[in-house]
């Protein structure tokens, strides 16, 4: 997945958008529109609503439709790549398969590569217009076929990794034998029939809660309908906390709230600015984590103006709904709000907590955050928690970490030394419930702090993670990520590197100290960056 440079656009003849068929009844890449021709990429099809999962499914459906027109039997294989799909055909059908693939790629040019399972590195894809692409297909054990796709703004390029591989399985006695290893079996019954297999069997980027049009059940063999040791079948939800700091009613509640602010950062206006990051963070889940079951947005009776509340899969949860003690409201303290997240009705046992400035940066599987047995992963920072008790000079973050450390040392006899990175926090609902029961006074004190206070815990970003670890429900992990503070002089260059690379699993665009003079210039940069990085609206946008 890369960015697409500017290039000339031409129209593909004979496409019938919406039917899945082109001239002569041959299949076409789904939603194919204009195509671009560049020396680097070859043919690229423009597709509205583009996501990695949509590109993957479009390539698979286009290829299986070609096989269906030729009457070639096929079944889906549980391949080892999460990005693309794998289709098996019998070796005896090779001639018919190659003939129909050649016809399809002649009408709608794409890309082709021959996969040698024993080669030290994969072969590069070649445009199907190039005669070199066809030189070795006659004896190939595996072919990878794709139609490159981009969004209408040409910000994303979803290429060969989202293609569909055709494996030629050889008959040995009563079985068909695979040309390479997959996730389940080397052989299936040669005369066996197909059954439907859940989409999550064929990619870890898919769950049972992914919308069916993007992840339909696939025709496969019974041998693949096994629950493997590395499968994640439990639901994972996402939770956000969000505030619109420009809302007059919210401003009035804040002005009337009583409570002493001990540190300037605690009430900094930058902490409450809504830069529309939430819209793009939800887009990042739609694009790169379609396995999320439900998204909950926790607000102080606010609804983002862009949000559609009538689309399943996302719900507003108000402070009034989740706070056990109504006297703690209103609150303007994220620690307070986070201490109540596990009270969201219907929340899954396993969930990711996002600040609204956290984003998925590329397709990420749930395995990055949880093990198949349900153990959560946490991501310790390279920083260290300052030594000694809480001091008046501590930042709110350091004070909360010290409070966490003292309680956990008393309870478990272990000393925590590291805060967490700004990566979505993988949490266990049961661990938070137990932590609240084990430390009722500290939990209630944090809940009652209207602004960040010296006595706060940091429930989600540290305490609950370490509590889960010390009770056997979490373990340390690592992932490629970027933390970017917006109040830096080279913000434009850093955003451009992040956009060009697209090589981080997650990233955070944090803002705690920007001045009003900074915000306008930052917003212009952010608008361009976020629109380019996440060009596809989620279903939850108006």
Coordinates of C-alpha atoms in Angstrom, one line a residue:
X1 CA 0.0 0.0 0.0
X2 CA 1.6 3.2 -1.2
X3 CA 0.8 6.7 -2.2
X4 CA 0.0 7.4 -5.9
X5 CA 1.8 10.2 -7.8
X6 CA 0.0 12.5 -10.2
X7 CA -0.6 11.0 -13.7
X8 CA -2.8 11.1 -16.7
X9 CA -6.3 9.5 -16.5
X10 CA -7.9 7.7 -19.3
X11 CA -11.2 5.8 -19.5
X12 CA -11.5 2.0 -19.6
X13 CA -13.9 1.0 -22.4
X14 CA -16.7 -1.5 -21.9
X15 CA -17.0 -1.5 -18.1
X16 CA -20.4 -1.8 -16.6
X17 CA -20.1 -0.3 -13.1
X18 CA -22.3 -2.1 -10.6
X19 CA -22.8 -5.4 -12.5
X20 CA -19.4 -6.9 -12.1
X21 CA -19.3 -7.7 -15.8
X22 CA -17.7 -6.1 -18.9
X23 CA -18.2 -6.7 -22.6
X24 CA -18.8 -10.2 -23.7
X25 CA -19.9 -11.2 -20.2
X26 CA -16.3 -11.3 -18.9
X27 CA -15.8 -10.2 -15.3
X28 CA -14.1 -7.0 -14.5
X29 CA -12.4 -5.7 -11.4
X30 CA -15.2 -4.6 -9.1
X31 CA -16.2 -1.0 -9.5
X32 CA -13.6 -0.4 -12.2
X33 CA -13.6 3.1 -13.5
X34 CA -11.0 5.2 -15.1
X35 CA -7.6 3.7 -15.4
X36 CA -4.2 5.3 -15.3
X37 CA -1.1 4.4 -17.2
X38 CA 2.3 5.0 -15.6
X39 CA 5.7 3.4 -16.3
X40 CA 5.9 2.5 -12.6
X41 CA 2.5 1.0 -11.9
X42 CA 0.9 0.1 -15.2
X43 CA -2.9 -0.1 -15.2
X44 CA -4.5 1.3 -12.1
X45 CA -8.3 1.3 -11.6
X46 CA -10.0 4.2 -9.8
X47 CA -12.5 2.9 -7.2
X48 CA -14.7 5.0 -5.0
X49 CA -15.0 3.8 -1.4
X50 CA -11.7 2.0 -1.7
X51 CA -10.4 0.0 1.3
X52 CA -7.7 -2.8 1.5
X53 CA -10.5 -5.3 2.2
X54 CA -12.6 -4.1 -0.7
X55 CA -9.6 -4.4 -3.1
X56 CA -8.8 -7.9 -1.8
X57 CA -12.4 -9.0 -2.3
X58 CA -12.7 -7.3 -5.7
X59 CA -9.7 -9.2 -7.0
X60 CA -10.9 -12.5 -5.7
X61 CA -14.4 -12.1 -7.0
X62 CA -13.2 -11.0 -10.4
X63 CA -10.9 -14.0 -10.7
X64 CA -13.4 -16.6 -9.5
X65 CA -16.0 -15.2 -11.9
X66 CA -13.5 -15.9 -14.7
X67 CA -13.2 -19.5 -13.5
X68 CA -17.0 -19.8 -13.3
X69 CA -17.4 -18.7 -16.9
X70 CA -15.1 -21.6 -17.9
X71 CA -16.8 -24.1 -15.6
X72 CA -13.6 -24.6 -13.6
X73 CA -14.2 -26.0 -10.1
X74 CA -12.3 -24.2 -7.4
X75 CA -12.2 -23.7 -3.6
X76 CA -10.7 -21.1 -1.2
X77 CA -7.6 -22.0 0.6
X78 CA -6.5 -20.7 4.1
X79 CA -3.3 -19.1 2.8
X80 CA -0.6 -17.6 4.9
X81 CA -1.0 -14.0 3.6
X82 CA -3.7 -11.9 5.3
X83 CA -3.8 -9.3 2.5
X84 CA -4.6 -11.5 -0.5
X85 CA -6.7 -14.6 -1.1
X86 CA -5.9 -18.0 -2.5
X87 CA -8.0 -20.2 -4.8
X88 CA -7.2 -23.8 -5.5
X89 CA -7.9 -25.6 -8.9
X90 CA -7.0 -29.1 -10.0
X91 CA -3.8 -29.4 -12.1
X92 CA -5.8 -31.2 -14.8
X93 CA -7.8 -27.9 -15.4
X94 CA -4.6 -25.9 -16.1
X95 CA -5.2 -25.3 -19.8
X96 CA -8.8 -24.0 -19.2
X97 CA -7.6 -21.8 -16.3
X98 CA -4.8 -20.2 -18.2
X99 CA -7.0 -19.6 -21.2
X100 CA -9.7 -17.8 -19.3
X101 CA -7.2 -15.8 -17.2
X102 CA -5.5 -14.7 -20.4
X103 CA -8.9 -13.6 -21.9
X104 CA -9.8 -11.7 -18.7
X105 CA -6.5 -9.9 -18.4
X106 CA -6.6 -9.1 -22.1
X107 CA -9.9 -7.2 -21.6
X108 CA -9.0 -5.7 -18.3
X109 CA -5.2 -5.5 -18.0
X110 CA -3.8 -6.2 -14.6
X111 CA -0.7 -7.7 -13.1
X112 CA 0.7 -11.2 -12.9
X113 CA 3.5 -13.0 -11.1
X114 CA 4.7 -16.6 -10.9
X115 CA 5.2 -17.7 -7.3
X116 CA 7.9 -20.2 -6.6
X117 CA 7.5 -21.5 -3.0
X118 CA 11.2 -22.5 -3.0
X119 CA 12.6 -19.2 -4.3
X120 CA 14.5 -17.0 -1.8
X121 CA 12.4 -13.9 -2.7
X122 CA 9.1 -13.4 -4.5
X123 CA 9.0 -12.5 -8.1
X124 CA 8.0 -8.9 -8.9
X125 CA 4.6 -8.5 -10.6
X126 CA 4.6 -7.7 -14.3
X127 CA 1.9 -5.9 -16.3
X128 CA -0.3 -8.4 -18.2
X129 CA 0.3 -6.2 -21.2
X130 CA 4.0 -7.3 -21.1
X131 CA 4.7 -10.6 -23.0
X132 CA 7.3 -11.4 -20.3
X133 CA 4.5 -11.9 -17.8
X134 CA 3.3 -15.0 -19.7
X135 CA 6.6 -16.8 -20.4
X136 CA 6.6 -19.2 -17.5
X137 CA 2.9 -19.6 -16.6
X138 CA 2.6 -23.0 -18.4
X139 CA 4.6 -24.7 -15.7
X140 CA 3.8 -22.5 -12.8
X141 CA 2.6 -24.1 -9.6
X142 CA 1.1 -20.8 -8.4
X143 CA 0.0 -17.6 -10.1
X144 CA -0.7 -14.3 -8.4
X145 CA -3.2 -12.0 -10.3
X146 CA -4.3 -8.5 -9.4
X147 CA -5.8 -5.4 -10.6
X148 CA -4.3 -2.3 -9.0
X149 CA -6.7 0.2 -7.4
X150 CA -6.6 3.7 -6.2
X151 CA -9.1 6.1 -4.6
X152 CA -10.6 9.0 -6.7
X153 CA -8.1 11.4 -5.2
X154 CA -5.3 9.0 -6.1
X155 CA -3.8 9.0 -2.5
X156 CA -3.8 5.2 -2.0
X157 CA -2.4 2.5 -4.3
X158 CA -3.5 -1.0 -3.4
X159 CA -1.5 -3.3 -5.5
X160 CA -0.3 -6.9 -6.0
X161 CA -0.3 -7.9 -2.3
X162 CA -4.1 -7.6 -2.4
X163 CA -4.4 -9.9 -5.4
X164 CA -5.7 -13.5 -5.6
X165 CA -3.4 -16.5 -6.1
X166 CA -4.3 -19.5 -8.1
X167 CA -2.7 -22.7 -6.8
X168 CA -2.6 -25.8 -9.0
X169 CA -3.3 -28.8 -6.7
X170 CA -2.1 -32.2 -8.1
X171 CA -4.0 -35.4 -7.8
X172 CA -2.3 -38.1 -5.8
X173 CA -4.6 -41.1 -5.4
X174 CA -7.7 -40.0 -3.7
X175 CA -6.4 -36.6 -2.7
X176 CA -5.5 -33.2 -4.2
X177 CA -2.1 -32.0 -2.8
X178 CA -1.2 -28.4 -2.3
X179 CA 1.9 -26.9 -4.0
X180 CA 2.9 -25.1 -0.8
X181 CA 2.0 -24.9 2.8
X182 CA -1.1 -23.1 4.0
X183 CA -2.6 -22.6 7.5
X184 CA -4.5 -25.9 7.7
X185 CA -3.7 -28.9 5.5
X186 CA -1.5 -30.2 2.7
X187 CA -4.3 -32.2 1.1
X188 CA -8.0 -32.5 0.6
X189 CA -10.2 -35.2 -0.7
X190 CA -10.1 -35.1 -4.5
X191 CA -13.8 -36.0 -4.9
X192 CA -15.0 -33.9 -2.0
X193 CA -17.6 -31.2 -2.2
X194 CA -17.4 -27.6 -1.3
X195 CA -18.8 -26.0 1.9
X196 CA -19.1 -22.4 3.0
X197 CA -16.4 -21.2 5.3
X198 CA -16.5 -18.0 7.4
X199 CA -14.6 -15.1 5.9
X200 CA -12.3 -14.9 9.0
X201 CA -10.8 -18.3 8.1
X202 CA -9.1 -16.7 5.2
X203 CA -7.6 -13.5 6.7
X204 CA -6.8 -12.3 10.1
X205 CA -8.0 -8.8 9.1
X206 CA -11.5 -10.1 9.1
X207 CA -13.8 -11.1 11.9
X208 CA -17.3 -12.5 12.2
X209 CA -18.5 -8.9 12.6
X210 CA -16.9 -7.5 9.4
X211 CA -19.7 -6.4 7.0
X212 CA -20.6 -9.3 4.7
X213 CA -20.2 -7.4 1.4
X214 CA -16.5 -6.8 2.2
X215 CA -16.0 -10.3 3.7
X216 CA -18.4 -12.9 2.3
X217 CA -18.3 -16.5 3.3
X218 CA -16.3 -18.5 0.7
X219 CA -16.7 -21.8 -0.9
X220 CA -14.0 -24.1 0.5
X221 CA -13.3 -27.6 1.6
X222 CA -14.3 -29.1 4.9
X223 CA -10.6 -29.7 5.7
X224 CA -10.3 -25.9 6.2
X225 CA -13.1 -25.6 8.7
X226 CA -10.9 -26.1 11.7
X227 CA -10.3 -23.8 14.7
X228 CA -6.6 -23.3 14.6
X229 CA -4.5 -22.5 17.7
X230 CA -3.6 -19.0 16.3
X231 CA -7.2 -18.0 15.4
X232 CA -8.9 -15.1 17.2
X233 CA -12.6 -15.6 17.3
X234 CA -13.6 -13.5 20.2
X235 CA -15.1 -10.0 19.6
X236 CA -12.9 -6.9 20.0
X237 CA -14.5 -3.4 20.4
X238 CA -13.1 0.1 20.2
X239 CA -13.7 2.9 22.6
X240 CA -13.0 6.6 22.2
X241 CA -13.3 9.6 24.5
X242 CA -14.2 12.8 22.7
X243 CA -15.0 16.4 23.5
X244 CA -15.9 19.4 21.3
X245 CA -14.1 22.2 23.2
X246 CA -15.9 24.8 21.0
X247 CA -19.4 23.8 22.2
X248 CA -20.9 26.8 24.1
X249 CA -22.9 24.5 26.4
X250 CA -19.8 22.5 27.3
X251 CA -17.8 25.7 27.8
X252 CA -20.4 26.9 30.2
X253 CA -20.3 23.7 32.2
X254 CA -16.6 23.9 32.3
X255 CA -16.6 27.5 33.5
X256 CA -19.1 26.6 36.3
X257 CA -17.3 23.5 37.4
X258 CA -15.6 23.8 40.8
X259 CA -12.2 22.4 41.6
X260 CA -8.7 23.7 41.7
X261 CA -6.5 23.2 38.7
X262 CA -3.0 22.5 40.1
X263 CA -1.0 22.4 36.9
X264 CA -1.3 24.6 33.8
X265 CA -1.5 21.6 31.5
X266 CA -4.6 20.3 33.2
X267 CA -6.8 23.0 31.9
X268 CA -4.9 23.9 28.7
X269 CA -7.4 24.7 25.9
X270 CA -5.2 22.6 23.6
X271 CA -6.4 19.5 25.6
X272 CA -10.0 20.1 24.5
X273 CA -9.6 21.2 20.9
X274 CA -11.5 19.1 18.4
X275 CA -9.5 19.1 15.1
X276 CA -11.8 16.5 13.5
X277 CA -9.3 13.8 14.4
X278 CA -12.0 11.5 15.5
X279 CA -13.6 11.4 12.0
X280 CA -10.3 10.3 10.6
X281 CA -9.5 7.9 13.4
X282 CA -12.8 6.1 12.8
X283 CA -11.8 6.1 9.1
X284 CA -8.5 4.4 10.1
X285 CA -10.5 1.6 11.7
X286 CA -12.7 1.2 8.7
X287 CA -9.7 1.1 6.4
X288 CA -7.2 -0.9 8.4
X289 CA -9.0 -2.7 11.3
X290 CA -12.4 -4.0 9.8
X291 CA -12.3 -6.8 12.4
X292 CA -13.5 -4.3 15.1
X293 CA -17.0 -5.3 16.2
X294 CA -18.5 -2.1 17.7
X295 CA -17.1 1.4 18.2
X296 CA -18.2 3.4 21.3
X297 CA -17.7 7.1 21.5
X298 CA -17.9 8.4 25.1
X299 CA -19.0 12.1 25.3
X300 CA -20.5 14.7 27.6
X301 CA -23.8 14.7 25.8
X302 CA -22.1 15.7 22.6
X303 CA -22.4 14.2 19.1
X304 CA -19.9 15.0 16.3
X305 CA -21.7 16.9 13.6
X306 CA -20.5 14.6 10.9
X307 CA -21.6 11.4 12.6
X308 CA -24.5 9.2 11.5
X309 CA -26.0 7.5 14.5
X310 CA -28.4 5.2 12.4
X311 CA -25.6 2.9 11.1
X312 CA -24.9 -0.2 13.1
X313 CA -21.5 -0.7 14.6
X314 CA -21.1 2.7 16.3
X315 CA -22.8 4.2 19.3
X316 CA -22.5 7.3 21.5
X317 CA -22.1 6.5 25.2
X318 CA -22.7 9.5 27.5
X319 CA -21.0 10.3 30.7
X320 CA -24.4 10.0 32.4
X321 CA -24.7 6.5 31.2
X322 CA -21.4 5.1 32.4
X323 CA -20.6 7.0 35.6
X324 CA -21.6 5.1 38.7
X325 CA -21.7 8.2 40.9
X326 CA -23.7 11.0 39.3
X327 CA -22.1 13.5 41.7
X328 CA -18.8 13.1 39.9
X329 CA -20.3 15.0 36.8
X330 CA -19.6 17.1 35.0
X331 CA -16.0 16.2 34.7
X332 CA -13.2 17.6 32.5
X333 CA -10.6 15.1 33.5
X334 CA -9.7 12.3 31.0
X335 CA -8.5 10.1 34.0
X336 CA -11.9 10.4 35.5
X337 CA -13.7 9.5 32.3
X338 CA -11.4 6.6 31.6
X339 CA -12.0 5.1 35.1
X340 CA -15.6 4.4 34.0
X341 CA -15.2 3.0 30.5
X342 CA -15.7 -0.6 31.6
X343 CA -19.3 0.3 32.6
X344 CA -20.3 0.8 28.9
X345 CA -23.3 -1.4 28.4
X346 CA -22.6 -4.2 25.9
X347 CA -18.8 -3.6 25.8
X348 CA -16.8 -6.6 24.9
X349 CA -14.4 -8.3 27.3
X350 CA -11.5 -7.3 24.9
X351 CA -11.4 -3.8 23.7
X352 CA -9.0 -1.1 22.4
X353 CA -9.1 2.3 23.9
X354 CA -8.2 5.1 21.5
X355 CA -7.6 8.8 22.3
X356 CA -9.1 10.6 19.3
X357 CA -5.6 11.5 18.1
X358 CA -4.6 7.9 17.7
X359 CA -4.8 6.2 14.3
X360 CA -4.3 2.9 12.6
X361 CA -1.6 3.5 10.0
X362 CA -1.9 0.4 7.9
X363 CA -3.8 -3.0 8.0
X364 CA -3.3 -4.4 11.5
X365 CA -4.6 -7.8 12.7
X366 CA -6.1 -8.2 16.2
X367 CA -3.1 -10.4 17.0
X368 CA -1.1 -7.1 17.3
X369 CA -3.1 -6.3 20.5
X370 CA -4.3 -9.7 21.8
X371 CA -3.0 -13.3 21.8
X372 CA -5.3 -16.0 20.5
X373 CA -5.9 -17.0 24.1
X374 CA -7.2 -13.5 24.9
X375 CA -4.1 -12.1 26.7
X376 CA -3.8 -8.4 26.1
X377 CA -0.6 -6.8 24.8
X378 CA 0.8 -3.6 26.3
X379 CA 3.5 -1.4 24.9
X380 CA 6.0 0.0 27.5
X381 CA 7.7 3.3 26.7
X382 CA 11.4 3.9 26.5
X383 CA 10.9 6.6 29.1
X384 CA 11.0 5.9 32.9
X385 CA 8.7 7.0 35.7
X386 CA 10.5 9.5 37.9
X387 CA 11.7 8.2 41.2
X388 CA 10.3 9.3 44.6
X389 CA 6.8 10.3 45.8
X390 CA 4.5 12.7 44.0
X391 CA 5.9 16.2 43.9
X392 CA 4.3 19.6 43.1
X393 CA 6.6 19.9 40.1
X394 CA 5.3 16.6 38.6
X395 CA 3.3 16.7 35.4
X396 CA -0.2 15.2 35.6
X397 CA 1.1 12.2 33.7
X398 CA 4.1 11.6 36.1
X399 CA 1.9 12.1 39.2
X400 CA -0.6 9.5 38.0
X401 CA 2.2 7.0 37.1
X402 CA 3.7 7.5 40.6
X403 CA 0.3 6.8 42.2
X404 CA -0.1 3.7 40.0
X405 CA 3.3 2.5 41.1
X406 CA 2.6 3.0 44.8
X407 CA -0.7 1.0 44.7
X408 CA 0.6 -1.8 42.6
X409 CA 3.7 -2.2 44.8
X410 CA 1.6 -2.4 47.9
X411 CA -0.8 -5.0 46.2
X412 CA 1.7 -7.1 44.2
X413 CA 5.2 -6.3 45.6
X414 CA 6.3 -5.3 42.1
X415 CA 7.6 -2.0 40.9
X416 CA 6.5 -0.5 37.6
X417 CA 9.2 1.6 35.9
X418 CA 7.8 2.5 32.5
X419 CA 4.8 4.5 31.2
X420 CA 3.1 3.3 28.0
X421 CA 3.6 4.4 24.5
X422 CA 0.8 6.4 22.7
X423 CA -0.6 3.2 21.0
X424 CA -4.2 2.2 21.3
X425 CA -4.5 0.5 24.7
X426 CA -5.6 -3.2 24.6
X427 CA -7.8 -3.7 27.7
X428 CA -9.6 -6.4 29.4
X429 CA -13.0 -5.4 30.8
X430 CA -12.7 -7.9 33.6
X431 CA -9.4 -6.5 34.7
X432 CA -10.7 -3.0 35.0
X433 CA -13.7 -4.3 37.0
X434 CA -11.5 -6.1 39.4
X435 CA -9.1 -3.2 39.7
X436 CA -12.0 -0.9 40.7
X437 CA -13.1 -3.5 43.3
X438 CA -9.5 -3.9 44.7
X439 CA -8.8 -0.2 44.9
X440 CA -12.2 1.4 45.6
X441 CA -10.9 4.6 47.3
X442 CA -8.3 5.5 44.7
X443 CA -10.7 4.7 41.9
X444 CA -13.5 6.8 43.4
X445 CA -11.0 9.6 44.1
X446 CA -10.0 9.6 40.4
X447 CA -13.6 9.5 39.2
X448 CA -14.4 12.5 41.4
X449 CA -11.5 14.7 40.1
X450 CA -13.2 17.2 37.8
X451 CA -9.7 18.3 36.5
X452 CA -6.5 16.3 36.5
X453 CA -5.3 16.1 40.1
X454 CA -2.2 15.1 42.1
X455 CA -4.2 12.1 43.4
X456 CA -5.3 10.7 40.1
X457 CA -4.6 7.2 38.7
X458 CA -4.2 6.8 35.0
X459 CA -6.7 3.9 34.7
X460 CA -6.4 2.9 31.0
X461 CA -3.0 4.1 29.9
X462 CA -1.1 2.4 32.7
X463 CA -2.9 1.1 35.8
X464 CA -5.3 -1.4 34.2
X465 CA -2.6 -2.6 31.8
X466 CA -0.2 -3.4 34.6
X467 CA -3.0 -4.8 36.8
X468 CA -3.9 -7.2 33.9
X469 CA -0.2 -8.1 33.5
X470 CA 0.2 -8.8 37.2
X471 CA -2.9 -11.0 37.3
X472 CA -1.9 -13.0 34.2
X473 CA -4.0 -11.3 31.6
X474 CA -1.5 -9.1 29.7
X475 CA 2.0 -9.3 28.4
X476 CA 4.4 -6.8 26.8
X477 CA 4.5 -6.3 23.1
X478 CA 6.0 -4.1 20.4
X479 CA 4.8 -2.6 17.1
X480 CA 6.0 0.0 14.6
X481 CA 4.5 3.3 15.6
X482 CA 5.0 7.0 15.6
X483 CA 4.3 9.6 18.2
X484 CA 4.2 13.1 16.8
X485 CA 3.8 16.2 18.9
X486 CA 2.1 18.9 16.8
X487 CA 4.0 21.8 18.4
X488 CA 7.2 21.1 16.5
X489 CA 8.8 23.5 14.0
X490 CA 9.2 20.8 11.3
X491 CA 5.7 19.5 11.5
X492 CA 5.1 19.7 7.7
X493 CA 8.2 17.5 7.0
X494 CA 7.3 15.0 9.6
X495 CA 3.8 14.6 8.4
X496 CA 5.0 14.2 4.8
X497 CA 7.5 11.4 5.9
X498 CA 4.6 9.6 7.7
X499 CA 2.4 9.9 4.6
X500 CA 5.1 8.8 2.1
X501 CA 6.2 5.9 4.2
X502 CA 2.8 4.5 5.4
X503 CA 4.9 1.9 7.3
X504 CA 3.6 2.4 10.9
X505 CA 1.0 0.1 12.4
X506 CA -0.3 3.1 14.5
X507 CA 0.5 6.7 15.1
X508 CA -0.5 9.5 17.4
X509 CA -0.8 13.2 16.6
X510 CA -0.7 14.7 20.1
X511 CA -1.3 18.3 21.1
X512 CA -1.1 19.6 24.7
X513 CA 0.8 22.9 24.5
X514 CA -0.1 24.6 21.2
X515 CA -0.9 28.3 21.4
X516 CA -3.8 29.9 19.5
X517 CA -1.3 31.3 17.1
X518 CA 0.0 27.8 16.3
X519 CA -3.4 26.2 15.8
X520 CA -4.5 27.8 12.5
X521 CA -1.2 26.9 10.7
X522 CA -1.3 23.4 12.2
X523 CA -4.9 22.8 11.1
X524 CA -4.1 23.5 7.4
X525 CA -1.3 21.0 7.5
X526 CA -3.4 18.4 9.3
X527 CA -6.4 18.8 7.0
X528 CA -4.3 18.0 4.0
X529 CA -2.4 15.1 5.7
X530 CA -5.5 13.4 7.1
X531 CA -7.5 13.7 3.9
X532 CA -4.6 12.1 2.0
X533 CA -3.9 9.4 4.5
X534 CA -7.5 8.4 5.0
X535 CA -9.3 9.3 1.8
X536 CA -12.2 6.9 2.2
X537 CA -15.1 7.9 4.4
X538 CA -16.4 5.4 6.9
X539 CA -20.1 4.3 6.8
X540 CA -20.7 6.3 9.9
X541 CA -20.2 9.7 8.2
X542 CA -23.0 11.8 6.9

